[in-house]
PDB file of C-alpha atoms in Angstrom:
ATOM      1  CA  UNK A   1     -30.960  82.097 -21.521  1.00 71.00           C
ATOM      2  CA  UNK A   2     -31.917  77.976 -21.333  1.00 89.00           C
ATOM      3  CA  UNK A   3     -29.321  75.742 -20.364  1.00 95.00           C
ATOM      4  CA  UNK A   4     -28.473  72.694 -21.595  1.00 95.00           C
ATOM      5  CA  UNK A   5     -27.079  69.874 -20.496  1.00 96.00           C
ATOM      6  CA  UNK A   6     -23.498  69.259 -22.578  1.00 98.00           C
ATOM      7  CA  UNK A   7     -22.896  65.744 -24.247  1.00 98.00           C
ATOM      8  CA  UNK A   8     -20.385  64.263 -22.127  1.00 98.00           C
ATOM      9  CA  UNK A   9     -16.936  63.164 -23.983  1.00 97.00           C
ATOM     10  CA  UNK A  10     -17.233  59.278 -23.281  1.00 98.00           C
ATOM     11  CA  UNK A  11     -19.357  56.956 -23.728  1.00 98.00           C
ATOM     12  CA  UNK A  12     -21.943  56.481 -20.351  1.00 98.00           C
ATOM     13  CA  UNK A  13     -19.953  52.291 -19.763  1.00 99.00           C
ATOM     14  CA  UNK A  14     -16.416  54.502 -20.639  1.00 99.00           C
ATOM     15  CA  UNK A  15     -15.821  54.413 -17.231  1.00 98.00           C
ATOM     16  CA  UNK A  16     -16.087  51.130 -15.332  1.00 98.00           C
ATOM     17  CA  UNK A  17     -15.215  49.303 -13.445  1.00 97.00           C
ATOM     18  CA  UNK A  18     -14.873  52.593 -11.472  1.00 98.00           C
ATOM     19  CA  UNK A  19     -18.030  54.108 -12.125  1.00 98.00           C
ATOM     20  CA  UNK A  20     -20.630  51.654 -14.318  1.00 98.00           C
ATOM     21  CA  UNK A  21     -22.983  52.742 -17.195  1.00 98.00           C
ATOM     22  CA  UNK A  22     -25.963  52.235 -14.741  1.00 98.00           C
ATOM     23  CA  UNK A  23     -24.492  54.916 -12.647  1.00 98.00           C
ATOM     24  CA  UNK A  24     -23.839  57.289 -15.263  1.00 98.00           C
ATOM     25  CA  UNK A  25     -27.377  56.826 -17.033  1.00 98.00           C
ATOM     26  CA  UNK A  26     -29.115  57.198 -13.587  1.00 97.00           C
ATOM     27  CA  UNK A  27     -26.590  60.065 -12.112  1.00 98.00           C
ATOM     28  CA  UNK A  28     -25.540  62.144 -15.161  1.00 98.00           C
ATOM     29  CA  UNK A  29     -28.660  61.256 -17.339  1.00 96.00           C
ATOM     30  CA  UNK A  30     -31.147  61.826 -14.765  1.00 96.00           C
ATOM     31  CA  UNK A  31     -30.133  63.001 -11.840  1.00 96.00           C
ATOM     32  CA  UNK A  32     -28.091  66.079 -13.867  1.00 97.00           C
ATOM     33  CA  UNK A  33     -31.324  66.932 -16.424  1.00 97.00           C
ATOM     34  CA  UNK A  34     -33.475  67.207 -13.860  1.00 97.00           C
ATOM     35  CA  UNK A  35     -31.446  69.467 -12.095  1.00 98.00           C
ATOM     36  CA  UNK A  36     -31.300  71.486 -15.589  1.00 98.00           C
ATOM     37  CA  UNK A  37     -34.820  71.470 -16.321  1.00 97.00           C
ATOM     38  CA  UNK A  38     -35.775  72.770 -12.801  1.00 98.00           C
ATOM     39  CA  UNK A  39     -32.980  75.441 -13.101  1.00 98.00           C
ATOM     40  CA  UNK A  40     -34.254  76.231 -16.510  1.00 97.00           C
ATOM     41  CA  UNK A  41     -38.195  76.587 -14.926  1.00 97.00           C
ATOM     42  CA  UNK A  42     -37.047  78.838 -11.841  1.00 97.00           C
ATOM     43  CA  UNK A  43     -35.011  81.297 -13.736  1.00 96.00           C
ATOM     44  CA  UNK A  44     -37.563  81.733 -16.374  1.00 94.00           C
ATOM     45  CA  UNK A  45     -38.731  85.751 -16.159  1.00 93.00           C
ATOM     46  CA  UNK A  46     -36.008  86.418 -12.639  1.00 95.00           C
ATOM     47  CA  UNK A  47     -33.310  88.985 -12.436  1.00 95.00           C
ATOM     48  CA  UNK A  48     -31.088  85.781 -13.246  1.00 96.00           C
ATOM     49  CA  UNK A  49     -32.204  84.369 -16.552  1.00 94.00           C
ATOM     50  CA  UNK A  50     -29.876  86.120 -18.636  1.00 92.00           C
ATOM     51  CA  UNK A  51     -26.786  85.315 -15.802  1.00 95.00           C
ATOM     52  CA  UNK A  52     -23.741  82.835 -16.358  1.00 95.00           C
ATOM     53  CA  UNK A  53     -24.460  79.627 -14.082  1.00 96.00           C
ATOM     54  CA  UNK A  54     -21.394  80.912 -12.087  1.00 96.00           C
ATOM     55  CA  UNK A  55     -23.065  84.320 -11.242  1.00 96.00           C
ATOM     56  CA  UNK A  56     -26.576  82.314 -10.519  1.00 97.00           C
ATOM     57  CA  UNK A  57     -24.953  80.291  -7.820  1.00 97.00           C
ATOM     58  CA  UNK A  58     -23.029  83.108  -6.119  1.00 96.00           C
ATOM     59  CA  UNK A  59     -26.012  85.498  -5.812  1.00 95.00           C
ATOM     60  CA  UNK A  60     -29.355  83.234  -5.750  1.00 96.00           C
ATOM     61  CA  UNK A  61     -31.086  81.612  -3.019  1.00 96.00           C
ATOM     62  CA  UNK A  62     -33.091  79.256  -2.140  1.00 97.00           C
ATOM     63  CA  UNK A  63     -34.392  76.507  -4.909  1.00 98.00           C
ATOM     64  CA  UNK A  64     -32.820  78.285  -7.411  1.00 98.00           C
ATOM     65  CA  UNK A  65     -29.579  78.249  -6.091  1.00 98.00           C
ATOM     66  CA  UNK A  66     -29.587  74.133  -5.406  1.00 98.00           C
ATOM     67  CA  UNK A  67     -30.407  73.523  -8.681  1.00 98.00           C
ATOM     68  CA  UNK A  68     -28.361  76.327 -10.371  1.00 98.00           C
ATOM     69  CA  UNK A  69     -25.275  74.834  -8.078  1.00 98.00           C
ATOM     70  CA  UNK A  70     -26.039  71.461  -8.074  1.00 98.00           C
ATOM     71  CA  UNK A  71     -25.929  71.715 -12.191  1.00 98.00           C
ATOM     72  CA  UNK A  72     -23.348  73.028 -12.190  1.00 98.00           C
ATOM     73  CA  UNK A  73     -21.660  70.568  -9.506  1.00 98.00           C
ATOM     74  CA  UNK A  74     -22.478  67.910 -11.920  1.00 98.00           C
ATOM     75  CA  UNK A  75     -21.149  68.658 -15.377  1.00 98.00           C
ATOM     76  CA  UNK A  76     -17.886  70.057 -13.323  1.00 98.00           C
ATOM     77  CA  UNK A  77     -17.731  66.316 -11.715  1.00 99.00           C
ATOM     78  CA  UNK A  78     -18.397  63.992 -14.981  1.00 99.00           C
ATOM     79  CA  UNK A  79     -16.382  66.347 -17.005  1.00 98.00           C
ATOM     80  CA  UNK A  80     -12.916  65.569 -14.786  1.00 98.00           C
ATOM     81  CA  UNK A  81     -12.884  61.948 -15.817  1.00 99.00           C
ATOM     82  CA  UNK A  82     -11.050  60.119 -18.761  1.00 98.00           C
ATOM     83  CA  UNK A  83     -11.636  56.669 -19.155  1.00 98.00           C
ATOM     84  CA  UNK A  84      -8.240  56.360 -20.392  1.00 96.00           C
ATOM     85  CA  UNK A  85      -5.970  59.092 -18.142  1.00 94.00           C
ATOM     86  CA  UNK A  86      -2.948  59.749 -19.522  1.00 91.00           C
ATOM     87  CA  UNK A  87      -1.697  60.266 -16.348  1.00 92.00           C
ATOM     88  CA  UNK A  88      -2.491  58.978 -12.932  1.00 95.00           C
ATOM     89  CA  UNK A  89      -0.909  62.359 -10.964  1.00 97.00           C
ATOM     90  CA  UNK A  90      -0.602  65.803 -11.511  1.00 97.00           C
ATOM     91  CA  UNK A  91       2.600  67.490 -12.780  1.00 96.00           C
ATOM     92  CA  UNK A  92       3.902  70.941 -12.742  1.00 96.00           C
ATOM     93  CA  UNK A  93       2.356  73.425 -10.493  1.00 97.00           C
ATOM     94  CA  UNK A  94      -0.461  71.797  -9.311  1.00 98.00           C
ATOM     95  CA  UNK A  95       1.890  69.030  -8.179  1.00 98.00           C
ATOM     96  CA  UNK A  96       4.119  71.115  -6.304  1.00 98.00           C
ATOM     97  CA  UNK A  97       1.129  72.862  -4.786  1.00 98.00           C
ATOM     98  CA  UNK A  98       0.170  69.766  -3.794  1.00 99.00           C
ATOM     99  CA  UNK A  99       3.298  68.875  -2.458  1.00 99.00           C
ATOM    100  CA  UNK A 100       3.539  72.474  -0.630  1.00 98.00           C
ATOM    101  CA  UNK A 101       0.243  72.313   0.721  1.00 99.00           C
ATOM    102  CA  UNK A 102      -0.410  69.027   1.935  1.00 99.00           C
ATOM    103  CA  UNK A 103       2.820  67.230   2.099  1.00 98.00           C
ATOM    104  CA  UNK A 104       2.712  64.781  -0.925  1.00 98.00           C
ATOM    105  CA  UNK A 105       0.225  63.668  -3.504  1.00 98.00           C
ATOM    106  CA  UNK A 106      -0.406  60.245  -1.201  1.00 98.00           C
ATOM    107  CA  UNK A 107      -1.255  62.323   1.644  1.00 99.00           C
ATOM    108  CA  UNK A 108      -3.269  64.636  -0.056  1.00 99.00           C
ATOM    109  CA  UNK A 109      -5.625  61.552  -1.550  1.00 99.00           C
ATOM    110  CA  UNK A 110      -5.765  60.454   1.738  1.00 99.00           C
ATOM    111  CA  UNK A 111      -7.053  63.377   2.955  1.00 99.00           C
ATOM    112  CA  UNK A 112      -9.175  64.131  -0.045  1.00 99.00           C
ATOM    113  CA  UNK A 113     -10.983  61.071   0.516  1.00 98.00           C
ATOM    114  CA  UNK A 114     -11.476  61.423   4.361  1.00 98.00           C
ATOM    115  CA  UNK A 115     -12.997  64.341   4.042  1.00 98.00           C
ATOM    116  CA  UNK A 116     -15.736  62.831   1.451  1.00 98.00           C
ATOM    117  CA  UNK A 117     -16.603  59.759   3.563  1.00 98.00           C
ATOM    118  CA  UNK A 118     -16.554  62.120   6.747  1.00 98.00           C
ATOM    119  CA  UNK A 119     -19.190  64.359   4.998  1.00 97.00           C
ATOM    120  CA  UNK A 120     -22.459  63.618   7.308  1.00 97.00           C
ATOM    121  CA  UNK A 121     -25.092  63.483   4.495  1.00 96.00           C
ATOM    122  CA  UNK A 122     -25.077  64.461   1.513  1.00 97.00           C
ATOM    123  CA  UNK A 123     -22.635  66.898  -0.417  1.00 98.00           C
ATOM    124  CA  UNK A 124     -19.041  67.265  -2.693  1.00 99.00           C
ATOM    125  CA  UNK A 125     -15.716  67.408  -1.706  1.00 99.00           C
ATOM    126  CA  UNK A 126     -13.540  70.176  -3.102  1.00 99.00           C
ATOM    127  CA  UNK A 127     -10.461  70.932  -4.132  1.00 99.00           C
ATOM    128  CA  UNK A 128      -9.815  74.631  -4.638  1.00 98.00           C
ATOM    129  CA  UNK A 129      -6.864  77.691  -4.736  1.00 98.00           C
ATOM    130  CA  UNK A 130      -7.387  81.066  -3.625  1.00 97.00           C
ATOM    131  CA  UNK A 131      -5.954  84.080  -5.849  1.00 96.00           C
ATOM    132  CA  UNK A 132      -2.603  83.400  -4.307  1.00 96.00           C
ATOM    133  CA  UNK A 133      -2.461  79.593  -5.416  1.00 95.00           C
ATOM    134  CA  UNK A 134      -2.987  78.047  -2.416  1.00 98.00           C
ATOM    135  CA  UNK A 135      -4.957  74.783  -2.540  1.00 98.00           C
ATOM    136  CA  UNK A 136      -7.908  74.008   0.106  1.00 96.00           C
ATOM    137  CA  UNK A 137      -9.950  70.860   1.078  1.00 98.00           C
ATOM    138  CA  UNK A 138     -13.793  71.964   1.667  1.00 97.00           C
ATOM    139  CA  UNK A 139     -16.682  70.069   2.568  1.00 97.00           C
ATOM    140  CA  UNK A 140     -19.909  71.424   0.917  1.00 97.00           C
ATOM    141  CA  UNK A 141     -23.297  69.774   2.050  1.00 97.00           C
ATOM    142  CA  UNK A 142     -26.203  69.220   0.080  1.00 97.00           C
ATOM    143  CA  UNK A 143     -25.266  71.495  -3.182  1.00 97.00           C
ATOM    144  CA  UNK A 144     -22.373  74.014  -1.309  1.00 97.00           C
ATOM    145  CA  UNK A 145     -19.583  74.948  -4.107  1.00 96.00           C
ATOM    146  CA  UNK A 146     -16.564  76.759  -3.437  1.00 98.00           C
ATOM    147  CA  UNK A 147     -17.747  79.628  -5.835  1.00 97.00           C
ATOM    148  CA  UNK A 148     -19.339  81.128  -3.562  1.00 96.00           C
ATOM    149  CA  UNK A 149     -16.517  81.462  -0.811  1.00 95.00           C
ATOM    150  CA  UNK A 150     -14.752  83.485  -4.116  1.00 94.00           C
ATOM    151  CA  UNK A 151     -12.519  79.965  -4.103  1.00 97.00           C
ATOM    152  CA  UNK A 152     -11.693  78.450  -7.753  1.00 98.00           C
ATOM    153  CA  UNK A 153     -12.498  74.814  -7.524  1.00 98.00           C
ATOM    154  CA  UNK A 154     -10.244  72.415  -9.618  1.00 99.00           C
ATOM    155  CA  UNK A 155     -11.751  68.857  -8.223  1.00 99.00           C
ATOM    156  CA  UNK A 156     -15.343  67.604  -6.941  1.00 99.00           C
ATOM    157  CA  UNK A 157     -15.833  64.497  -5.548  1.00 99.00           C
ATOM    158  CA  UNK A 158     -19.712  63.932  -5.590  1.00 98.00           C
ATOM    159  CA  UNK A 159     -20.483  62.149  -2.093  1.00 98.00           C
ATOM    160  CA  UNK A 160     -24.620  62.151  -2.453  1.00 97.00           C
ATOM    161  CA  UNK A 161     -25.499  58.465  -2.859  1.00 96.00           C
ATOM    162  CA  UNK A 162     -26.906  58.493  -6.036  1.00 96.00           C
ATOM    163  CA  UNK A 163     -23.438  58.890  -6.980  1.00 97.00           C
ATOM    164  CA  UNK A 164     -21.794  55.336  -5.870  1.00 97.00           C
ATOM    165  CA  UNK A 165     -24.807  53.745  -4.473  1.00 97.00           C
ATOM    166  CA  UNK A 166     -26.062  51.280  -7.223  1.00 96.00           C
ATOM    167  CA  UNK A 167     -22.406  50.405  -7.506  1.00 98.00           C
ATOM    168  CA  UNK A 168     -20.871  50.461  -4.206  1.00 98.00           C
ATOM    169  CA  UNK A 169     -23.863  50.460  -2.049  1.00 97.00           C
ATOM    170  CA  UNK A 170     -22.574  52.257   1.533  1.00 96.00           C
ATOM    171  CA  UNK A 171     -19.019  51.947   1.342  1.00 97.00           C
ATOM    172  CA  UNK A 172     -18.346  55.016   0.080  1.00 98.00           C
ATOM    173  CA  UNK A 173     -14.713  55.325   0.702  1.00 98.00           C
ATOM    174  CA  UNK A 174     -14.680  52.297  -1.594  1.00 98.00           C
ATOM    175  CA  UNK A 175     -16.270  54.303  -4.421  1.00 98.00           C
ATOM    176  CA  UNK A 176     -13.853  57.503  -3.803  1.00 98.00           C
ATOM    177  CA  UNK A 177     -10.864  55.744  -3.806  1.00 98.00           C
ATOM    178  CA  UNK A 178     -11.624  53.944  -7.496  1.00 98.00           C
ATOM    179  CA  UNK A 179     -12.218  57.514  -8.802  1.00 98.00           C
ATOM    180  CA  UNK A 180      -8.318  58.482  -9.158  1.00 98.00           C
ATOM    181  CA  UNK A 181      -8.189  55.700 -11.510  1.00 98.00           C
ATOM    182  CA  UNK A 182     -10.289  58.116 -14.305  1.00 98.00           C
ATOM    183  CA  UNK A 183      -9.444  61.405 -13.493  1.00 98.00           C
ATOM    184  CA  UNK A 184      -7.769  63.588 -15.985  1.00 98.00           C
ATOM    185  CA  UNK A 185      -4.878  65.619 -14.239  1.00 98.00           C
ATOM    186  CA  UNK A 186      -4.809  67.756 -17.460  1.00 97.00           C
ATOM    187  CA  UNK A 187      -7.728  68.990 -17.058  1.00 98.00           C
ATOM    188  CA  UNK A 188      -7.673  69.610 -13.580  1.00 98.00           C
ATOM    189  CA  UNK A 189      -3.818  71.663 -14.161  1.00 97.00           C
ATOM    190  CA  UNK A 190      -5.875  73.692 -16.370  1.00 97.00           C
ATOM    191  CA  UNK A 191      -8.047  74.768 -13.722  1.00 97.00           C
ATOM    192  CA  UNK A 192      -5.297  75.394 -11.698  1.00 97.00           C
TER     193      UNK A 192
END
């Protein structure tokens, strides 16, 4: 199976001012493309060659895991955004779960950004749920994913420097706080 990079459902400049056109072009157009290309080269002729990407992530090790997970993480990340979101907060079951597990939506946002700014080095911060619908915030170093822990990812923020440095330099917290403006909550709720 050859993995492909899906086209974004919006123009490269559509997420401005939260994420610039230049960042989207480098981040998705070059970094993500390199992960897909590396994945396809590494997986060829292995027992993973015909598996869905999620299964590769759960079972692979080393460079194959890193590239598979980074490819999946980036697609998941970029497909969580909408340049003109229909709402700026979750509703329904997800909102009730956030209120139950974090106290309020504002407390959840603060904890999410704190987890992202507190992660030393590169990686991801995740909102995930377990099989009982409980929500968890986790930090993933480098290419780590909640998929390897049996959790269902709902939302992620990329805290690798390439995700924000062109726009925010060393101001990771500012970059993370701007992402709330472009979250596509109906997509995130659908993952719950």
